[in-house]
Amino acid sequence: AQTVTQSQPEMSVQEAETVTLSCTYDTSESNYYLFWYKQPPSRQMILVIRQEAYKQQNATENRFSVNFQKAAKSFSLKISDSQLGDTAMYFCAFMKLIQGAQKLVFGQGTRLTINP
Amino acid sequence: DSGVTQTPKHLITATGQRVTLRCSPRSGDLSVYWYQQSLDQGLQFLIQYYNGEERAKGNILERFSAQQFPDLHSELNLSSLELGDSALYFCASSADYNDEQFFGPGTRLTVL
């Protein structure tokens, strides 16, 4: 079974700083997807960024980028120029496709606080 | 706003009761997923439906069941409720089985 591990339960940085959230996963699959979701205090789950395992290029979405190391099974999220609105729980998630079905496996989350 | 709607927002009920949670996917999305988020178990996948058919099952208890209707909305039925069923229940939808999922706002269930 796939597992996703986020080793940092909590992190705190100052506004405008850069922060990196760690995620490792365990799988024997070669084709899969990885995601970062953000859950602000409103509890809404918001997709931040997506990475296909077959793509070597790291995904980027504005201030958010990932460092995908397939061999090391590592998928970290970098937030540049952090903003107060980035304060949230961040979940790393692994997805594989099985015969027309998909299942997301989430890590335990990292609570990120951006301080003014 | 993801386009996925869930009702009700909050539900308070007693042990032993049965409740139904409702989800309307984004327009055009064929797949619906249900998740449970609790303090001790984190976010857990429960079940997936695709165009009315069950496609994948996760850690869903036998007391729980779901279905997807012809208009693609879905319902999650929770019966014989226990205190430990108190959680935030999310519905998500995707256009196809290999697309990313978009989450609804969740239904917070409190079992007293």
Short mmCIF file of C-alpha atoms in Angstrom, two decimals, chain B residues 23-78:
data_model
loop_
_atom_site.label_atom_id
_atom_site.label_comp_id
_atom_site.label_asym_id
_atom_site.label_seq_id
_atom_site.Cartn_x
_atom_site.Cartn_y
_atom_site.Cartn_z
CA CYS B 23 -22.93 16.22 -3.03
CA SER B 24 -23.35 17.89 -6.41
CA PRO B 25 -20.23 17.65 -8.59
CA ARG B 26 -18.89 20.37 -10.87
CA SER B 27 -20.84 20.68 -14.08
CA GLY B 28 -19.69 17.98 -16.48
CA ASP B 29 -17.68 15.98 -13.93
CA LEU B 30 -18.42 12.27 -14.05
CA SER B 31 -16.43 11.09 -11.04
CA VAL B 32 -17.37 11.69 -7.43
CA TYR B 33 -15.22 10.83 -4.41
CA TRP B 34 -15.97 10.82 -0.69
CA TYR B 35 -13.40 11.46 2.04
CA GLN B 36 -13.49 11.54 5.82
CA GLN B 37 -11.28 13.92 7.77
CA SER B 38 -10.98 13.23 11.46
CA LEU B 39 -8.44 14.37 14.04
CA ASP B 40 -7.01 10.91 14.68
CA GLN B 41 -7.23 9.38 11.18
CA GLY B 42 -6.45 12.36 9.00
CA LEU B 43 -7.90 12.49 5.49
CA GLN B 44 -9.11 9.07 4.36
CA PHE B 45 -10.55 8.04 1.03
CA LEU B 46 -13.91 6.31 1.35
CA ILE B 47 -15.32 5.58 -2.08
CA GLN B 48 -15.38 6.65 -5.74
CA TYR B 49 -18.21 6.60 -8.26
CA TYR B 50 -17.87 7.17 -11.97
CA ASN B 51 -20.99 7.88 -14.01
CA GLY B 52 -23.19 5.99 -11.61
CA GLU B 53 -20.92 3.00 -11.03
CA GLU B 54 -18.77 2.27 -8.02
CA ARG B 55 -15.13 2.34 -9.11
CA ALA B 56 -12.97 2.22 -6.02
CA LYS B 57 -13.38 1.58 -2.32
CA GLY B 58 -11.17 2.74 0.47
CA ASN B 59 -11.57 2.56 4.23
CA ILE B 60 -15.35 2.69 4.18
CA LEU B 61 -17.18 1.03 7.05
CA GLU B 62 -20.00 -1.42 6.35
CA ARG B 63 -22.36 0.99 8.16
CA PHE B 64 -21.63 3.53 5.42
CA SER B 65 -22.92 3.38 1.86
CA ALA B 66 -23.01 5.68 -1.11
CA GLN B 67 -24.57 6.01 -4.51
CA GLN B 68 -24.41 8.24 -7.55
CA PHE B 69 -27.63 9.10 -9.29
CA PRO B 70 -28.34 9.56 -13.03
CA ASP B 71 -28.02 13.34 -12.66
CA LEU B 72 -24.52 12.61 -11.21
CA HIS B 73 -25.16 13.93 -7.73
CA SER B 74 -24.09 11.58 -4.96
CA GLU B 75 -25.24 10.73 -1.47
CA LEU B 76 -23.29 9.22 1.40
CA ASN B 77 -25.42 7.38 3.93
CA LEU B 78 -24.08 6.85 7.44
#
